[in-house]
mmCIF file of C-alpha atoms in Angstrom:
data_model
loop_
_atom_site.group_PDB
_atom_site.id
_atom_site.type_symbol
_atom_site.label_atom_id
_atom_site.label_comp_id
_atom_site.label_asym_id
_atom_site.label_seq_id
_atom_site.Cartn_x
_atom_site.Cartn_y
_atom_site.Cartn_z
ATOM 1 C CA UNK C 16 11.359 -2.323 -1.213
ATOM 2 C CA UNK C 17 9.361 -5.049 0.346
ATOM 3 C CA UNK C 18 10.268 -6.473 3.984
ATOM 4 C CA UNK C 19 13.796 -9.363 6.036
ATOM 5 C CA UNK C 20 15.696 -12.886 8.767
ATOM 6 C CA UNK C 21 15.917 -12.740 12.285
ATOM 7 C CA UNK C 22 17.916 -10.518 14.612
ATOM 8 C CA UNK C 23 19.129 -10.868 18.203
ATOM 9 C CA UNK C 24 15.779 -13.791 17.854
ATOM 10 C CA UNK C 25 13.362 -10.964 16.290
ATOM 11 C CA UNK C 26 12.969 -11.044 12.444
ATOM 12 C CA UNK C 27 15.310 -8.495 11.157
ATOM 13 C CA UNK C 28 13.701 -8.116 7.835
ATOM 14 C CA UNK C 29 11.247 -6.701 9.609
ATOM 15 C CA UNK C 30 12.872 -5.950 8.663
ATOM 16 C CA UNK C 31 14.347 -4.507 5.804
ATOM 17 C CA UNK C 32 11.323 -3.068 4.611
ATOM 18 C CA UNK C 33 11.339 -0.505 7.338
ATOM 19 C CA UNK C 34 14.428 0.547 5.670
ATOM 20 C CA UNK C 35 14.518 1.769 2.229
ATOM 21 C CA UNK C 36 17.539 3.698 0.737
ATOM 22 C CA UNK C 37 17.827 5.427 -2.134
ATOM 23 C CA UNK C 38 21.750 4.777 -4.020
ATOM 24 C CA UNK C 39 22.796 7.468 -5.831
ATOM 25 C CA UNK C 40 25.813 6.653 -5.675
ATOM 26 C CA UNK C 41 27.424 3.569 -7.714
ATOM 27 C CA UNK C 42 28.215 1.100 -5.162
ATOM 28 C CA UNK C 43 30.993 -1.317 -5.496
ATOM 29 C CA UNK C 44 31.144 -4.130 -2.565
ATOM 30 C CA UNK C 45 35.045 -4.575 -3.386
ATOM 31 C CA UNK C 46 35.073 -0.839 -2.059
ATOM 32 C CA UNK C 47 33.404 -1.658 1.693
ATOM 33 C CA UNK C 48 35.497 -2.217 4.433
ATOM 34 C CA UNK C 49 33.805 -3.928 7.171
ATOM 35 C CA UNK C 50 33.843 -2.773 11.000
ATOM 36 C CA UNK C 51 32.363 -5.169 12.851
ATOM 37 C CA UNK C 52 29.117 -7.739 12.725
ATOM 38 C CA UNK C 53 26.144 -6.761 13.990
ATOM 39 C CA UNK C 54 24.292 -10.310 14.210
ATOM 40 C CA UNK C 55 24.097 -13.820 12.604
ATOM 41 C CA UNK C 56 21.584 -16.189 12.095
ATOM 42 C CA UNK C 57 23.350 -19.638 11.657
ATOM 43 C CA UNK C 58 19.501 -21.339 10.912
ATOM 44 C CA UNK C 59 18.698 -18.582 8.155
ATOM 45 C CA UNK C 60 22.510 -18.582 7.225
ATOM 46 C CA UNK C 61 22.645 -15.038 7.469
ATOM 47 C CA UNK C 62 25.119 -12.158 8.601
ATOM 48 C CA UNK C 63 24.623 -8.479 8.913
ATOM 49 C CA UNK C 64 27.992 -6.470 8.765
ATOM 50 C CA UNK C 65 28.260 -2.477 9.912
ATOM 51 C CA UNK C 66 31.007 -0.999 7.422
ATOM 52 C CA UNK C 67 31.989 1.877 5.231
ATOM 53 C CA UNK C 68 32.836 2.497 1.803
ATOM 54 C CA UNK C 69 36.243 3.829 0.278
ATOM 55 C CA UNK C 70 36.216 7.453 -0.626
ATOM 56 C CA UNK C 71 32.296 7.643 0.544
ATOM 57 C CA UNK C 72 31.199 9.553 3.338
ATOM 58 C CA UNK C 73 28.112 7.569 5.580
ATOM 59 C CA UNK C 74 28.193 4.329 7.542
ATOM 60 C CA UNK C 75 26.634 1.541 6.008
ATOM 61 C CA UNK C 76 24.875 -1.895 6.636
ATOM 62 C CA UNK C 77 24.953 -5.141 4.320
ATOM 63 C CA UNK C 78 23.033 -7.767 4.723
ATOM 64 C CA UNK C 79 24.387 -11.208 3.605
ATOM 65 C CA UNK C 80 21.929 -14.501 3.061
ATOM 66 C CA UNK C 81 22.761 -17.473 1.133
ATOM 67 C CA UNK C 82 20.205 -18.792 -1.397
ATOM 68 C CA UNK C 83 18.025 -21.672 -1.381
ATOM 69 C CA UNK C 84 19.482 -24.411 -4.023
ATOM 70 C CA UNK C 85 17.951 -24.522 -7.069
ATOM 71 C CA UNK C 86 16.190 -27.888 -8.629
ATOM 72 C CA UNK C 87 17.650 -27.337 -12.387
ATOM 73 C CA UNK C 88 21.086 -26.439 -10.654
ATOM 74 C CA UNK C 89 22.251 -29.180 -8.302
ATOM 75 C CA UNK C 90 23.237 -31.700 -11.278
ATOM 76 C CA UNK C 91 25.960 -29.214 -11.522
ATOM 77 C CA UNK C 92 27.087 -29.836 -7.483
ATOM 78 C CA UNK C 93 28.099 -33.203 -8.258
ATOM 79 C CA UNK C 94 30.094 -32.276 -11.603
ATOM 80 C CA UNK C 95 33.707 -31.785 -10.525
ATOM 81 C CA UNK C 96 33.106 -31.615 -6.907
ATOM 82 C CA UNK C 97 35.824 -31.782 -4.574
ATOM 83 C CA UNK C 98 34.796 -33.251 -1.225
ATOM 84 C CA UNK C 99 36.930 -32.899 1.919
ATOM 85 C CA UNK C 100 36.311 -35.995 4.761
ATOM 86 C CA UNK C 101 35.154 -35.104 8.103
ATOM 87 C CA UNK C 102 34.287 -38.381 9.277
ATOM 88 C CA UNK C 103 32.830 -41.708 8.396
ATOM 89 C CA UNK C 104 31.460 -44.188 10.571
ATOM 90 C CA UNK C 105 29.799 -47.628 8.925
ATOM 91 C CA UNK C 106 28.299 -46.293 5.571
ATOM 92 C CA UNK C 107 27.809 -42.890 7.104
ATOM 93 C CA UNK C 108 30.365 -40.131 5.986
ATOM 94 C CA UNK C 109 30.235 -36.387 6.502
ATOM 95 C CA UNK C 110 31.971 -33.942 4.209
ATOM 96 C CA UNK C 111 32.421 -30.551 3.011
ATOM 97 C CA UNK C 112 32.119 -30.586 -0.810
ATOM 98 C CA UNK C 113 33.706 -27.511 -2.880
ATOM 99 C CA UNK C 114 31.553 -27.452 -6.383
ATOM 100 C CA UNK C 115 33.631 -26.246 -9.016
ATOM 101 C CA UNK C 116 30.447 -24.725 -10.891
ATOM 102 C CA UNK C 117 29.123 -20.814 -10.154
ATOM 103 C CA UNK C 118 25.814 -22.097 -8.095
ATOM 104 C CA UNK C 119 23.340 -20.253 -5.528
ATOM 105 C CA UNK C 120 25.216 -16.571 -5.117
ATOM 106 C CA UNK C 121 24.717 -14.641 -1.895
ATOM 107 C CA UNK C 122 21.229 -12.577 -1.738
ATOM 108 C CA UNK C 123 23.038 -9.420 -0.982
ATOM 109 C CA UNK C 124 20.704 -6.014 0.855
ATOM 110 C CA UNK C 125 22.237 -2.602 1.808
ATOM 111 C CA UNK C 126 21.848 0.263 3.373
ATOM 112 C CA UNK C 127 23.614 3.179 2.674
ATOM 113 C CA UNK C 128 23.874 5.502 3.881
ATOM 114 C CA UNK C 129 22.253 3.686 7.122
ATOM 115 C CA UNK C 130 22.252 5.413 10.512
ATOM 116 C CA UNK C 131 22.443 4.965 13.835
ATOM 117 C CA UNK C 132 19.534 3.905 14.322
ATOM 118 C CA UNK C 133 19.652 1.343 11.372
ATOM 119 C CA UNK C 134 22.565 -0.256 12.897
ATOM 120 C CA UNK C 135 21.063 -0.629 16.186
ATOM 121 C CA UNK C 136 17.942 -2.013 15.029
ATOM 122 C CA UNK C 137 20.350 -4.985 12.885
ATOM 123 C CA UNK C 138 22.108 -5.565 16.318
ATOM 124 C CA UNK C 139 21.806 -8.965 18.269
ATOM 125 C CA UNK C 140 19.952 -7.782 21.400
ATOM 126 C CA UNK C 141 18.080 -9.715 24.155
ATOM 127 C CA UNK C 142 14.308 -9.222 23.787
ATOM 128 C CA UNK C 143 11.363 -9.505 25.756
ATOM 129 C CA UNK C 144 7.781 -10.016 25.581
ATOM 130 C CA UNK C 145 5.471 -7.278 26.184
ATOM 131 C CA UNK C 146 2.022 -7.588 27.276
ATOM 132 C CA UNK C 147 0.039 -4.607 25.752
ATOM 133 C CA UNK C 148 -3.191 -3.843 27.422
ATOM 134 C CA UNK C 149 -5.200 -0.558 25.484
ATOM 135 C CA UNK C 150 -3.751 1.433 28.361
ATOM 136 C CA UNK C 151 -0.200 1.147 27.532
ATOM 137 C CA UNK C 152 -0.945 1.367 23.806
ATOM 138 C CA UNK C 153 -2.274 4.703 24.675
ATOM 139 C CA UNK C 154 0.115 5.892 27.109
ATOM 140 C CA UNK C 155 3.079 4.241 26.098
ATOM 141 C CA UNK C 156 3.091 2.769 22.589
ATOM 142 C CA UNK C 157 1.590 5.143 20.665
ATOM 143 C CA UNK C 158 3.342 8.299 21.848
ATOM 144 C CA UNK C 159 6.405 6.130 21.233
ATOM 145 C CA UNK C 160 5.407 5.537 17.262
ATOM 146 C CA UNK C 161 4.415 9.528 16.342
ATOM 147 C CA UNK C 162 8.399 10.320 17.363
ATOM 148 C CA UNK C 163 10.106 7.273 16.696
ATOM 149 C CA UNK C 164 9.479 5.580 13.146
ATOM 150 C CA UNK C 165 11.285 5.087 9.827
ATOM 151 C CA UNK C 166 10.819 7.570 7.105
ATOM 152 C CA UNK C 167 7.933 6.025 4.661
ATOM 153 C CA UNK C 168 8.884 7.828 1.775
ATOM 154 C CA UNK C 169 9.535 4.418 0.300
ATOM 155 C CA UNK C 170 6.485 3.092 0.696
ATOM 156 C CA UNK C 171 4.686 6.246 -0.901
ATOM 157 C CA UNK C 172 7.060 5.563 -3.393
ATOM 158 C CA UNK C 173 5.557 1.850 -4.488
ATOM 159 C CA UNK C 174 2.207 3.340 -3.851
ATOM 160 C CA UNK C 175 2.380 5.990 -6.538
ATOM 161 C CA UNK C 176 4.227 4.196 -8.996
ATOM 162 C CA UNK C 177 7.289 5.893 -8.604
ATOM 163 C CA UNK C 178 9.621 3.048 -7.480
ATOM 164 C CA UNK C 179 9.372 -0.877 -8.132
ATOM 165 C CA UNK C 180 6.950 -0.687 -10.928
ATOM 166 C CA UNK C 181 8.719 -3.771 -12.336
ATOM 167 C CA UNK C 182 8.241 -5.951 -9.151
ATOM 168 C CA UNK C 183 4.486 -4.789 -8.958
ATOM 169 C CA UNK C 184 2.348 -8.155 -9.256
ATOM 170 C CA UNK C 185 -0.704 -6.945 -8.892
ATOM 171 C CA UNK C 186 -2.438 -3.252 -8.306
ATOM 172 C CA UNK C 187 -6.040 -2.063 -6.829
ATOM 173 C CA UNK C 188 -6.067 1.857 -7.336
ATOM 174 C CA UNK C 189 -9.343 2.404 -5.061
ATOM 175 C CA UNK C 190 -8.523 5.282 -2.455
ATOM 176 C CA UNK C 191 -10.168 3.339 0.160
ATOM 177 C CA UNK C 192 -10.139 -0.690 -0.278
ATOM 178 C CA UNK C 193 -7.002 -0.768 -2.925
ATOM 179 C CA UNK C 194 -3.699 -1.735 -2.166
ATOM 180 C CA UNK C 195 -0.036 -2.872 -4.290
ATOM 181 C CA UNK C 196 0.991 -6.197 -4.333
ATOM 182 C CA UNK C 197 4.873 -7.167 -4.710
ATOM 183 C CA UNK C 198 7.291 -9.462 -3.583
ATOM 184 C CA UNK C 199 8.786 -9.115 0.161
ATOM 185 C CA UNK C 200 12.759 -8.828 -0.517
ATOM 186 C CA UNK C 201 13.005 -12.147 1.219
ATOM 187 C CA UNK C 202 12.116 -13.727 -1.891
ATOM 188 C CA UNK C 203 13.656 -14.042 -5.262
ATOM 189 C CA UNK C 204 10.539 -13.970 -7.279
ATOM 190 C CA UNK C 205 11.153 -17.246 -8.648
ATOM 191 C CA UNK C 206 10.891 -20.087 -6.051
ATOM 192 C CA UNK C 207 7.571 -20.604 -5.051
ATOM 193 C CA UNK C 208 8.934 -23.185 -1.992
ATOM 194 C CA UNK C 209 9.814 -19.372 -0.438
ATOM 195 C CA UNK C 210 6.765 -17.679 -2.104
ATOM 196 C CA UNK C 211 6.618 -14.405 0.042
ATOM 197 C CA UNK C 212 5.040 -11.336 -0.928
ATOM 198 C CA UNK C 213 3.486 -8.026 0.870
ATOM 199 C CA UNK C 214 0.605 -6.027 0.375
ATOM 200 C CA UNK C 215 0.679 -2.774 1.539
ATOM 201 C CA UNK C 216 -2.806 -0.909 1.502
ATOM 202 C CA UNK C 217 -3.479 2.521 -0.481
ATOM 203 C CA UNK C 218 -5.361 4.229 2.374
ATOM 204 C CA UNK C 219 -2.541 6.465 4.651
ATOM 205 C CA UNK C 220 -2.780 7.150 8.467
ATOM 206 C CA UNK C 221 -3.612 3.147 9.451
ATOM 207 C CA UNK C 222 -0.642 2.266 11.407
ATOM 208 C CA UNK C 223 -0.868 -1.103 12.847
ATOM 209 C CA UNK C 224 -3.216 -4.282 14.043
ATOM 210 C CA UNK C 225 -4.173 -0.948 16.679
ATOM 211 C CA UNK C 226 -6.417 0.928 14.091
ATOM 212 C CA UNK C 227 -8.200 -1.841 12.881
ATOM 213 C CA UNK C 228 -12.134 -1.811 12.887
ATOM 214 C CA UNK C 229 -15.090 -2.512 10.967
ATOM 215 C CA UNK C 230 -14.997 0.208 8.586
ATOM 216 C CA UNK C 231 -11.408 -1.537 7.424
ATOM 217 C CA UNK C 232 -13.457 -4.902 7.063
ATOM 218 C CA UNK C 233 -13.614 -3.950 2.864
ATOM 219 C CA UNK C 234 -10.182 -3.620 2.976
ATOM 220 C CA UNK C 235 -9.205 -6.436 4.442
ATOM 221 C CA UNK C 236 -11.598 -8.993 2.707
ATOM 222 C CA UNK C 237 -10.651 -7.002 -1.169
ATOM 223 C CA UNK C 238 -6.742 -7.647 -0.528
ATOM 224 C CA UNK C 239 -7.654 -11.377 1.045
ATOM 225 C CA UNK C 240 -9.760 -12.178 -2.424
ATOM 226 C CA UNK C 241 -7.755 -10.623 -4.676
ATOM 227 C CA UNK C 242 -4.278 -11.223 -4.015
ATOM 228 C CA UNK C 243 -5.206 -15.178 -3.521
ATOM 229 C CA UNK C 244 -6.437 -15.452 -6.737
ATOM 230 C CA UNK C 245 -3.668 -13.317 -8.206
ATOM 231 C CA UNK C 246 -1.222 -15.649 -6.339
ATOM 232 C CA UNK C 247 -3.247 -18.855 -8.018
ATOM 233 C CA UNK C 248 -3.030 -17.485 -11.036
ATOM 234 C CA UNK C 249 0.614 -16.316 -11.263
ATOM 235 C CA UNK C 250 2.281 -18.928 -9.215
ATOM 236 C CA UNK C 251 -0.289 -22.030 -9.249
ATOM 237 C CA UNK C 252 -0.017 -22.049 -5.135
ATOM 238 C CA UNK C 253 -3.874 -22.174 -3.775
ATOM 239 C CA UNK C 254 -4.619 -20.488 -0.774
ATOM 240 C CA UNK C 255 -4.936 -23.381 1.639
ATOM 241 C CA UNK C 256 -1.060 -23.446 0.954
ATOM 242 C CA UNK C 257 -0.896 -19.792 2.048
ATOM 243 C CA UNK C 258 -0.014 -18.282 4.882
ATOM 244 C CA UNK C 259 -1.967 -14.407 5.100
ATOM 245 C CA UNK C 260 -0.741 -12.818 8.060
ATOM 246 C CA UNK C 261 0.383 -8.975 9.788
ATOM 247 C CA UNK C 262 2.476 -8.162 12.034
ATOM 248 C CA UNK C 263 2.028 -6.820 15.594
ATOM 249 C CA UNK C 264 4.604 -4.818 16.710
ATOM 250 C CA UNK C 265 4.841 -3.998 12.405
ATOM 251 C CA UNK C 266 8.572 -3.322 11.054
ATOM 252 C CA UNK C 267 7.275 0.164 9.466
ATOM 253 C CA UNK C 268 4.189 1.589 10.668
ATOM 254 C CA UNK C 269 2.077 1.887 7.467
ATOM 255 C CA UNK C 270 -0.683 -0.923 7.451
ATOM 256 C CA UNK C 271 0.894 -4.377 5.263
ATOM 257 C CA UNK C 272 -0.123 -7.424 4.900
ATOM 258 C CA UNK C 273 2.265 -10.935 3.891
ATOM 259 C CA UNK C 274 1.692 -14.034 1.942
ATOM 260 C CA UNK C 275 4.337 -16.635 2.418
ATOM 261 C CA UNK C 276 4.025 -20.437 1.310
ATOM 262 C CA UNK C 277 3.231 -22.514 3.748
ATOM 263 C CA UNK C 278 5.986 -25.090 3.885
ATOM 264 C CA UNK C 279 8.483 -21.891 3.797
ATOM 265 C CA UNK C 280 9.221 -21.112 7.873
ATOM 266 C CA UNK C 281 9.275 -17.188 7.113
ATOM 267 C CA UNK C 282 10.638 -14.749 9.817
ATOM 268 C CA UNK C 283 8.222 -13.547 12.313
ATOM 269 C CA UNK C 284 5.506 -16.327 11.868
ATOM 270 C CA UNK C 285 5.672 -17.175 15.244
ATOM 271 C CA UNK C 286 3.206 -16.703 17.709
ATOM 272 C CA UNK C 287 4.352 -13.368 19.495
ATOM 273 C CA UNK C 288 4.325 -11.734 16.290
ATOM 274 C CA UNK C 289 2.255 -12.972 13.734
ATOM 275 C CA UNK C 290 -2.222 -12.572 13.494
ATOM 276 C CA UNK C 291 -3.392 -14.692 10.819
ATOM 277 C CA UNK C 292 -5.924 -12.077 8.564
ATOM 278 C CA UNK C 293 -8.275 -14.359 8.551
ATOM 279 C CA UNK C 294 -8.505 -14.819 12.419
ATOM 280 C CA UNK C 295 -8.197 -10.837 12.421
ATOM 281 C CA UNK C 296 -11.295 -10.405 9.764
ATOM 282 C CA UNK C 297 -13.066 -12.797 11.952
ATOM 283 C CA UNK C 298 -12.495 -11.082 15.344
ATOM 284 C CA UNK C 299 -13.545 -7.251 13.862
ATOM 285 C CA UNK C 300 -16.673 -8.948 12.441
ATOM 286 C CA UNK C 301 -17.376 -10.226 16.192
ATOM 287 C CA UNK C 302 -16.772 -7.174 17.978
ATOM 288 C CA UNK C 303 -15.745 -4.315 15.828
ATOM 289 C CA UNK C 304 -13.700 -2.887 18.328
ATOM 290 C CA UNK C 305 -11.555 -5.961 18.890
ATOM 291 C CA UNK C 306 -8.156 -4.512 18.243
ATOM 292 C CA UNK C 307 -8.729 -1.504 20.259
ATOM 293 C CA UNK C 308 -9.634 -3.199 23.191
ATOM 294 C CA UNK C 309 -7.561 -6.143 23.523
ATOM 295 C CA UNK C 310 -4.099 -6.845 25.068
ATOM 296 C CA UNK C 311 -1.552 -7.887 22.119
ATOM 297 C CA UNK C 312 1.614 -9.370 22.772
ATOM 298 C CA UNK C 313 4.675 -8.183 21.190
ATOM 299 C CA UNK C 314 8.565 -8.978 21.316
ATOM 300 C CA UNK C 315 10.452 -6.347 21.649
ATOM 301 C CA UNK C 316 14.400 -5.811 21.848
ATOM 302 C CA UNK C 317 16.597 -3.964 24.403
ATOM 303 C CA UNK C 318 18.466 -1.699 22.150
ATOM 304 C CA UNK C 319 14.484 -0.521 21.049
ATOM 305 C CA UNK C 320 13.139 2.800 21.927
ATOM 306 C CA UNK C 321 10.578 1.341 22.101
ATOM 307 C CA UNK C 322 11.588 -1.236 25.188
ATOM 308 C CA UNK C 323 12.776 1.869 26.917
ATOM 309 C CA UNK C 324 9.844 3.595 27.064
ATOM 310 C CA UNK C 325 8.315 0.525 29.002
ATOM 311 C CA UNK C 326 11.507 0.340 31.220
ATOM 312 C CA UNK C 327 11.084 3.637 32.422
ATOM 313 C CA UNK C 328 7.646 2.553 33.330
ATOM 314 C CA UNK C 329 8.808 -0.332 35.379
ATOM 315 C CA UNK C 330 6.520 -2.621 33.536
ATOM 316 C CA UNK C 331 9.797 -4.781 31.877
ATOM 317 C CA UNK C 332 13.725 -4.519 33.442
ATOM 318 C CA UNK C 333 17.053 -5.231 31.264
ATOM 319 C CA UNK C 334 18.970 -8.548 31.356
ATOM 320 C CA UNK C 335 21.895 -7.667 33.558
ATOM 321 C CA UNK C 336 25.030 -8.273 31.186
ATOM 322 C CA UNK C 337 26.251 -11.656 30.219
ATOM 323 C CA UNK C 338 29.544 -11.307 32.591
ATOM 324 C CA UNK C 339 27.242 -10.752 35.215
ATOM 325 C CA UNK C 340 24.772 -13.739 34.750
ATOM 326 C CA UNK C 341 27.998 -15.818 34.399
ATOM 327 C CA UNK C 342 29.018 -14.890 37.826
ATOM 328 C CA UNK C 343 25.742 -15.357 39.399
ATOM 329 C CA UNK C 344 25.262 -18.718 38.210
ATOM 330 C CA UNK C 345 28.500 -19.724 39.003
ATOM 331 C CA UNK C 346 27.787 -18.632 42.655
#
């Protein structure tokens, strides 16, 4: 499974692909009885519900997103529509049409059987930026990621060509500069206006941004050439319409790598979480221990491990709770 949205402001799909179940069970959704929501995202038009299912043992979480429209589809809006009036002023109206016709179904993800920790991380939270010099990577980070990370048995998975073979767009098989190329689970496969797809590198033990140095520089610059000219090839979208970026703090701690369309406002593209590769090639061939020695920014959320680990260290403090700040600022 390839990476997902935005939670509590953080993108929760980085999301999904730090989560990857494996159903052995048939699942029926008429069958899940929801227990509360965890978050929505009214920009993304996404919800992500905690629940169980009948006559199954394990708490579960089910991500909900609807789907972009669909050029060769939306003659089919208009055909029987019934439209309910909001308002109209001059030749403006505003309305909520019902289209009779089957169009755009809901991009459905779960987890199951998720834990606690699942549900926490799909939770809207406050978050915070953190400033990481090497010295807190070291002291605080680190430590934090050897006893508090997703199982990766997923990724291994897609790696050896046990799971997703089908999804696989293109392959490298070198030990040391190869890597699998598939799409993210953000994406349909089919839309290139939401083109978004993740490389995740062959070579094991390279955890983040963190590890990267010169020797990685092969790497780097193999997946870059490769999976832009794969991309050209398959989908006809040219790398200056491209955006090739990773993600610092990472959603699973296995090196990846994403390629979104341009036009397409992806999660976690914004500043305190995205490095463009190219900028990150570019800084390792300038000083080859760039990534080691430089303080990286990262959002991070309250219900996090992670964020307590810094708490305890004084270095960021919790929002005091919402009936709290309502009562201060009304004093």
């Amino acid at each position: 499974m390839a990476e997902s949205e935005q939670v509590g402001g953080i993108p929760a799909n980085e999301q999904i692909a730090d989560v990857i179940v494996n159903h052995q069970h048939d699942i029926n959704l008429s069958d899940f009885a929801v227990k509360r929501v965890l978050s929505v995202n009214p920009q993304r038009k996404t919800i992500f519900l905690e629940g169980c299912f009948k006559d199954k043992e394990g708490k579960a979480v089910l991500l909900l997103e609807k789907q972009a429209f669909e050029e060769k589809s939306v003659a089919h809006i208009t055909a029987n529509a019934e439209l309910s009036k909001l308002f109209v002023n001059d030749c403006y109206g505003s309305y909520e049409c019902f289209p009779e016709a089957k169009l755009n179904g809901i991009k459905t993800t779960l987890i199951f059987p998720a834990t606690d920790k699942h549900i926490k991380k799909f939770e809207s939270q406050p978050i915070h930026i953190i400033e990481e010099t090497k010295d807190y990577y070291k002291n605080i980070t680190l430590p934090h990621l050897t006893q508090d990370q997703f199982n990766l048995q997923w990724v291994y998975n897609i790696l050896d060509g046990s799971a997703e073979v089908d999804r696989v767009v293109l392959e490298d098989k070198d030990p040391n500069t190869g890597f699998v190329l598939l799409p993210d689970l953000k994406w349909d496969g089919k839309q290139t206006d939401s083109l978004y797809l993740l490389a995740i590198v062959r070579p094991h033990g390279i955890l983040s941004l963190r590890d990267l140095h010169n020797e990685h520089l092969p790497l780097l610059i193999n997946i870059r050439d490769k999976c832009l000219a794969a991309i050209l090839e398959r989908y006809g979208v040219p790398k200056s319409q491209l955006r090739v970026f990773l993600h610092y703090q990472p959603s699973f701690y296995h090196l990846h790598i994403h390629f979104t369309y341009l036009q397409f406002e992806a999660p976690g593209i914004h500043a305190e979480k995205s490095h463009l590769l190219s900028t990150v090639i570019n800084n390792i061939q300038l000083k080859p221990d760039y990534y080691q020695e430089a303080t990286l920014a990262f959002a991070v959320r309250e219900s996090d491990n992670l964020f307590t680990s810094y708490e305890n260290k004084g270095i960021v403090k919790r929002c005091p709770p919402k009936e709290e700040n309502e009562t201060q600022n009304s004093n």
